[in-house]
Amino acid sequence: MKLTPSSLHDREHPETIRQMFDEIAPTYDRLNHVLSFGLDRRWRQKAVELLSEKRGGSFLDIAAGSGDVTLDLGALQPRSVVASDFAFNMLSVFRKKLGTGHRGGVTLVSCDAHFLPSRDKIFDGTIVAFGIRNFANRLRSLQEMLRVLKPGGISVILELTQPSFPVAAQLYRAYARWGIPAIGRFISKNSSAYSYLPSSISKFPDEREFLALMTQVGFTSPVSTPLTFGAATIYSGRKGIA
Ligand SMILES: C[S@@+](CC[C@H](N)C(=O)[O-])C[C@H]1O[C@@H](n2cnc3c(N)ncnc32)[C@H](O)[C@@H]1O
């Protein structure tokens, strides 16, 4: 399928999203750091910190892409980490980072976040960073996260969001409209992908709606933590013991 701006705006086409990430994989890491002024690293670390009570456990990184969250999970000395994504080229970038030798308990799995190829109640924690915004069916993906968690396990979701503080919101709007597409086009040569980015952020539910969705799925007492004036938000929720 040919990528066009209109096809990229249609979340109902996972195949289009997968193809987009396959195309931008070679420049993904560099653009991520440039576009976020390097803040993406700190945001991922903060998200991983929310799993620290599960230190030494088993974790699933969903939509792992080029693997930076999986690498950050190393700080928790995990028993095992599964890194999953449906874009082959993104996982290839990660495989190169890991090297050909020792992978320290990391398993790479190619799969769709809506259909995790895992038995129930396997993981102490799941995490998805900058991925859920792209999923065609967020409810379904949250149900999958809950299903694969052990009772008492924690799911963490980090996502780009629109700042709500007045000055930050204005600055962000200008940056999203002009800065992100221009820088994205310059570095990746893919203008559709980096027009899609601000558009997908603007369509992501606000904190109240997303917490309601997590509650609807069955997470107990989900919480949200805005980062950098709301430019990113971490959500976390727990699976009940019963
Ligand atoms: C913005 S990247 C985030 C990558 C990584 N988590 C990070 O922190 O940089 C989004 C990733 O989500 C993956 N993705 C999007 N929709 C997906 C789906 N339905 N199932 C699996 N992976 C998906 C893409 O292939 C891409 O690698």
PDB file of N, CA and C in Angstrom, residues 118-171:
ATOM      1  N   SER A 118       0.972 -14.945  24.115  1.00  0.00           N
ATOM      2  CA  SER A 118       1.469 -15.327  25.439  1.00  0.00           C
ATOM      3  C   SER A 118       0.324 -15.966  26.226  1.00  0.00           C
ATOM      4  N   ARG A 119       0.695 -16.881  27.117  1.00  0.00           N
ATOM      5  CA  ARG A 119      -0.320 -17.426  28.018  1.00  0.00           C
ATOM      6  C   ARG A 119      -0.744 -16.347  29.015  1.00  0.00           C
ATOM      7  N   ASP A 120      -1.826 -16.573  29.721  1.00  0.00           N
ATOM      8  CA  ASP A 120      -2.306 -15.629  30.737  1.00  0.00           C
ATOM      9  C   ASP A 120      -1.331 -15.610  31.926  1.00  0.00           C
ATOM     10  N   LYS A 121      -1.311 -14.501  32.650  1.00  0.00           N
ATOM     11  CA  LYS A 121      -0.654 -14.380  33.971  1.00  0.00           C
ATOM     12  C   LYS A 121       0.814 -14.812  33.961  1.00  0.00           C
ATOM     13  N   ILE A 122       1.575 -14.257  33.013  1.00  0.00           N
ATOM     14  CA  ILE A 122       2.976 -14.644  32.853  1.00  0.00           C
ATOM     15  C   ILE A 122       3.933 -13.577  33.393  1.00  0.00           C
ATOM     16  N   PHE A 123       3.549 -12.285  33.225  1.00  0.00           N
ATOM     17  CA  PHE A 123       4.512 -11.200  33.463  1.00  0.00           C
ATOM     18  C   PHE A 123       4.237 -10.459  34.771  1.00  0.00           C
ATOM     19  N   ASP A 124       5.345 -10.023  35.411  1.00  0.00           N
ATOM     20  CA  ASP A 124       5.215  -9.164  36.594  1.00  0.00           C
ATOM     21  C   ASP A 124       4.903  -7.729  36.180  1.00  0.00           C
ATOM     22  N   GLY A 125       5.339  -7.366  34.979  1.00  0.00           N
ATOM     23  CA  GLY A 125       5.074  -6.006  34.506  1.00  0.00           C
ATOM     24  C   GLY A 125       5.037  -5.955  32.996  1.00  0.00           C
ATOM     25  N   THR A 126       4.170  -5.094  32.466  1.00  0.00           N
ATOM     26  CA  THR A 126       4.205  -4.804  31.030  1.00  0.00           C
ATOM     27  C   THR A 126       4.418  -3.300  30.872  1.00  0.00           C
ATOM     28  N   ILE A 127       5.001  -2.935  29.742  1.00  0.00           N
ATOM     29  CA  ILE A 127       5.242  -1.508  29.501  1.00  0.00           C
ATOM     30  C   ILE A 127       5.095  -1.242  28.012  1.00  0.00           C
ATOM     31  N   VAL A 128       4.520  -0.110  27.684  1.00  0.00           N
ATOM     32  CA  VAL A 128       4.460   0.317  26.273  1.00  0.00           C
ATOM     33  C   VAL A 128       4.791   1.806  26.244  1.00  0.00           C
ATOM     34  N   ALA A 129       5.817   2.157  25.475  1.00  0.00           N
ATOM     35  CA  ALA A 129       6.244   3.557  25.401  1.00  0.00           C
ATOM     36  C   ALA A 129       6.034   4.094  24.001  1.00  0.00           C
ATOM     37  N   PHE A 130       5.266   5.145  23.884  1.00  0.00           N
ATOM     38  CA  PHE A 130       5.001   5.850  22.615  1.00  0.00           C
ATOM     39  C   PHE A 130       4.399   4.912  21.565  1.00  0.00           C
ATOM     40  N   GLY A 131       3.684   3.893  22.026  1.00  0.00           N
ATOM     41  CA  GLY A 131       3.133   2.917  21.092  1.00  0.00           C
ATOM     42  C   GLY A 131       1.618   2.945  21.025  1.00  0.00           C
ATOM     43  N   ILE A 132       0.960   3.073  22.175  1.00  0.00           N
ATOM     44  CA  ILE A 132      -0.494   2.839  22.229  1.00  0.00           C
ATOM     45  C   ILE A 132      -1.268   3.862  21.391  1.00  0.00           C
ATOM     46  N   ARG A 133      -0.708   5.033  21.203  1.00  0.00           N
ATOM     47  CA  ARG A 133      -1.319   6.074  20.357  1.00  0.00           C
ATOM     48  C   ARG A 133      -1.581   5.545  18.947  1.00  0.00           C
ATOM     49  N   ASN A 134      -0.752   4.607  18.513  1.00  0.00           N
ATOM     50  CA  ASN A 134      -0.869   4.084  17.142  1.00  0.00           C
ATOM     51  C   ASN A 134      -1.788   2.872  17.025  1.00  0.00           C
ATOM     52  N   PHE A 135      -2.238   2.339  18.153  1.00  0.00           N
ATOM     53  CA  PHE A 135      -3.009   1.100  18.092  1.00  0.00           C
ATOM     54  C   PHE A 135      -4.430   1.380  17.605  1.00  0.00           C
ATOM     55  N   ALA A 136      -4.926   0.486  16.747  1.00  0.00           N
ATOM     56  CA  ALA A 136      -6.272   0.670  16.190  1.00  0.00           C
ATOM     57  C   ALA A 136      -7.333   0.498  17.275  1.00  0.00           C
ATOM     58  N   ASN A 137      -7.068  -0.375  18.240  1.00  0.00           N
ATOM     59  CA  ASN A 137      -8.080  -0.661  19.266  1.00  0.00           C
ATOM     60  C   ASN A 137      -7.403  -0.659  20.642  1.00  0.00           C
ATOM     61  N   ARG A 138      -7.446   0.505  21.300  1.00  0.00           N
ATOM     62  CA  ARG A 138      -6.720   0.644  22.578  1.00  0.00           C
ATOM     63  C   ARG A 138      -7.340  -0.219  23.664  1.00  0.00           C
ATOM     64  N   LEU A 139      -8.656  -0.324  23.634  1.00  0.00           N
ATOM     65  CA  LEU A 139      -9.341  -1.151  24.633  1.00  0.00           C
ATOM     66  C   LEU A 139      -8.824  -2.581  24.555  1.00  0.00           C
ATOM     67  N   ARG A 140      -8.801  -3.094  23.351  1.00  0.00           N
ATOM     68  CA  ARG A 140      -8.346  -4.475  23.138  1.00  0.00           C
ATOM     69  C   ARG A 140      -6.880  -4.650  23.613  1.00  0.00           C
ATOM     70  N   SER A 141      -6.026  -3.660  23.291  1.00  0.00           N
ATOM     71  CA  SER A 141      -4.608  -3.800  23.675  1.00  0.00           C
ATOM     72  C   SER A 141      -4.463  -3.744  25.195  1.00  0.00           C
ATOM     73  N   LEU A 142      -5.282  -2.923  25.866  1.00  0.00           N
ATOM     74  CA  LEU A 142      -5.231  -2.876  27.336  1.00  0.00           C
ATOM     75  C   LEU A 142      -5.717  -4.203  27.932  1.00  0.00           C
ATOM     76  N   GLN A 143      -6.729  -4.790  27.292  1.00  0.00           N
ATOM     77  CA  GLN A 143      -7.226  -6.098  27.768  1.00  0.00           C
ATOM     78  C   GLN A 143      -6.128  -7.157  27.664  1.00  0.00           C
ATOM     79  N   GLU A 144      -5.359  -7.075  26.578  1.00  0.00           N
ATOM     80  CA  GLU A 144      -4.252  -8.013  26.397  1.00  0.00           C
ATOM     81  C   GLU A 144      -3.181  -7.826  27.478  1.00  0.00           C
ATOM     82  N   MET A 145      -2.870  -6.556  27.779  1.00  0.00           N
ATOM     83  CA  MET A 145      -1.874  -6.279  28.843  1.00  0.00           C
ATOM     84  C   MET A 145      -2.338  -6.885  30.163  1.00  0.00           C
ATOM     85  N   LEU A 146      -3.617  -6.669  30.474  1.00  0.00           N
ATOM     86  CA  LEU A 146      -4.147  -7.174  31.749  1.00  0.00           C
ATOM     87  C   LEU A 146      -4.132  -8.707  31.768  1.00  0.00           C
ATOM     88  N   ARG A 147      -4.486  -9.295  30.649  1.00  0.00           N
ATOM     89  CA  ARG A 147      -4.549 -10.764  30.565  1.00  0.00           C
ATOM     90  C   ARG A 147      -3.198 -11.414  30.870  1.00  0.00           C
ATOM     91  N   VAL A 148      -2.113 -10.845  30.311  1.00  0.00           N
ATOM     92  CA  VAL A 148      -0.813 -11.508  30.456  1.00  0.00           C
ATOM     93  C   VAL A 148      -0.122 -11.183  31.788  1.00  0.00           C
ATOM     94  N   LEU A 149      -0.690 -10.219  32.549  1.00  0.00           N
ATOM     95  CA  LEU A 149      -0.103  -9.870  33.856  1.00  0.00           C
ATOM     96  C   LEU A 149      -0.447 -10.913  34.912  1.00  0.00           C
ATOM     97  N   LYS A 150       0.511 -11.164  35.793  1.00  0.00           N
ATOM     98  CA  LYS A 150       0.197 -11.967  36.982  1.00  0.00           C
ATOM     99  C   LYS A 150      -0.683 -11.132  37.905  1.00  0.00           C
ATOM    100  N   PRO A 151      -1.467 -11.755  38.778  1.00  0.00           N
ATOM    101  CA  PRO A 151      -2.199 -10.962  39.773  1.00  0.00           C
ATOM    102  C   PRO A 151      -1.204 -10.101  40.569  1.00  0.00           C
ATOM    103  N   GLY A 152      -1.549  -8.842  40.767  1.00  0.00           N
ATOM    104  CA  GLY A 152      -0.638  -7.921  41.461  1.00  0.00           C
ATOM    105  C   GLY A 152       0.382  -7.275  40.523  1.00  0.00           C
ATOM    106  N   GLY A 153       0.402  -7.715  39.252  1.00  0.00           N
ATOM    107  CA  GLY A 153       1.344  -7.150  38.274  1.00  0.00           C
ATOM    108  C   GLY A 153       0.949  -5.733  37.881  1.00  0.00           C
ATOM    109  N   ILE A 154       1.900  -5.049  37.259  1.00  0.00           N
ATOM    110  CA  ILE A 154       1.706  -3.624  36.936  1.00  0.00           C
ATOM    111  C   ILE A 154       1.884  -3.404  35.433  1.00  0.00           C
ATOM    112  N   SER A 155       0.986  -2.609  34.845  1.00  0.00           N
ATOM    113  CA  SER A 155       1.168  -2.164  33.460  1.00  0.00           C
ATOM    114  C   SER A 155       1.475  -0.676  33.459  1.00  0.00           C
ATOM    115  N   VAL A 156       2.479  -0.306  32.675  1.00  0.00           N
ATOM    116  CA  VAL A 156       2.869   1.103  32.559  1.00  0.00           C
ATOM    117  C   VAL A 156       2.751   1.521  31.101  1.00  0.00           C
ATOM    118  N   ILE A 157       2.146   2.679  30.894  1.00  0.00           N
ATOM    119  CA  ILE A 157       1.965   3.197  29.535  1.00  0.00           C
ATOM    120  C   ILE A 157       2.519   4.615  29.495  1.00  0.00           C
ATOM    121  N   LEU A 158       3.498   4.816  28.637  1.00  0.00           N
ATOM    122  CA  LEU A 158       4.066   6.166  28.451  1.00  0.00           C
ATOM    123  C   LEU A 158       3.621   6.654  27.081  1.00  0.00           C
ATOM    124  N   GLU A 159       3.064   7.847  27.038  1.00  0.00           N
ATOM    125  CA  GLU A 159       2.613   8.342  25.730  1.00  0.00           C
ATOM    126  C   GLU A 159       2.840   9.846  25.607  1.00  0.00           C
ATOM    127  N   LEU A 160       3.067  10.283  24.375  1.00  0.00           N
ATOM    128  CA  LEU A 160       3.164  11.721  24.099  1.00  0.00           C
ATOM    129  C   LEU A 160       1.776  12.324  24.210  1.00  0.00           C
ATOM    130  N   THR A 161       1.683  13.474  24.853  1.00  0.00           N
ATOM    131  CA  THR A 161       0.364  14.093  25.046  1.00  0.00           C
ATOM    132  C   THR A 161       0.487  15.601  24.786  1.00  0.00           C
ATOM    133  N   GLN A 162      -0.649  16.269  24.790  1.00  0.00           N
ATOM    134  CA  GLN A 162      -0.632  17.712  24.533  1.00  0.00           C
ATOM    135  C   GLN A 162      -0.544  18.455  25.863  1.00  0.00           C
ATOM    136  N   PRO A 163       0.443  19.354  26.023  1.00  0.00           N
ATOM    137  CA  PRO A 163       0.550  20.094  27.275  1.00  0.00           C
ATOM    138  C   PRO A 163      -0.739  20.848  27.576  1.00  0.00           C
ATOM    139  N   SER A 164      -1.083  20.926  28.854  1.00  0.00           N
ATOM    140  CA  SER A 164      -2.310  21.649  29.202  1.00  0.00           C
ATOM    141  C   SER A 164      -2.005  23.023  29.808  1.00  0.00           C
ATOM    142  N   PHE A 165      -0.763  23.250  30.262  1.00  0.00           N
ATOM    143  CA  PHE A 165      -0.402  24.574  30.794  1.00  0.00           C
ATOM    144  C   PHE A 165      -0.461  25.586  29.651  1.00  0.00           C
ATOM    145  N   PRO A 166      -1.099  26.765  29.870  1.00  0.00           N
ATOM    146  CA  PRO A 166      -1.388  27.684  28.760  1.00  0.00           C
ATOM    147  C   PRO A 166      -0.181  28.047  27.895  1.00  0.00           C
ATOM    148  N   VAL A 167       0.944  28.515  28.486  1.00  0.00           N
ATOM    149  CA  VAL A 167       2.074  28.942  27.650  1.00  0.00           C
ATOM    150  C   VAL A 167       2.691  27.742  26.941  1.00  0.00           C
ATOM    151  N   ALA A 168       2.863  26.647  27.708  1.00  0.00           N
ATOM    152  CA  ALA A 168       3.445  25.424  27.130  1.00  0.00           C
ATOM    153  C   ALA A 168       2.563  24.922  25.989  1.00  0.00           C
ATOM    154  N   ALA A 169       1.237  25.033  26.156  1.00  0.00           N
ATOM    155  CA  ALA A 169       0.313  24.544  25.119  1.00  0.00           C
ATOM    156  C   ALA A 169       0.490  25.327  23.827  1.00  0.00           C
ATOM    157  N   GLN A 170       0.664  26.659  23.960  1.00  0.00           N
ATOM    158  CA  GLN A 170       0.836  27.493  22.754  1.00  0.00           C
ATOM    159  C   GLN A 170       2.141  27.168  22.040  1.00  0.00           C
ATOM    160  N   LEU A 171       3.210  27.060  22.840  1.00  0.00           N
ATOM    161  CA  LEU A 171       4.518  26.742  22.250  1.00  0.00           C
ATOM    162  C   LEU A 171       4.457  25.390  21.550  1.00  0.00           C
TER     163      LEU A 171
END
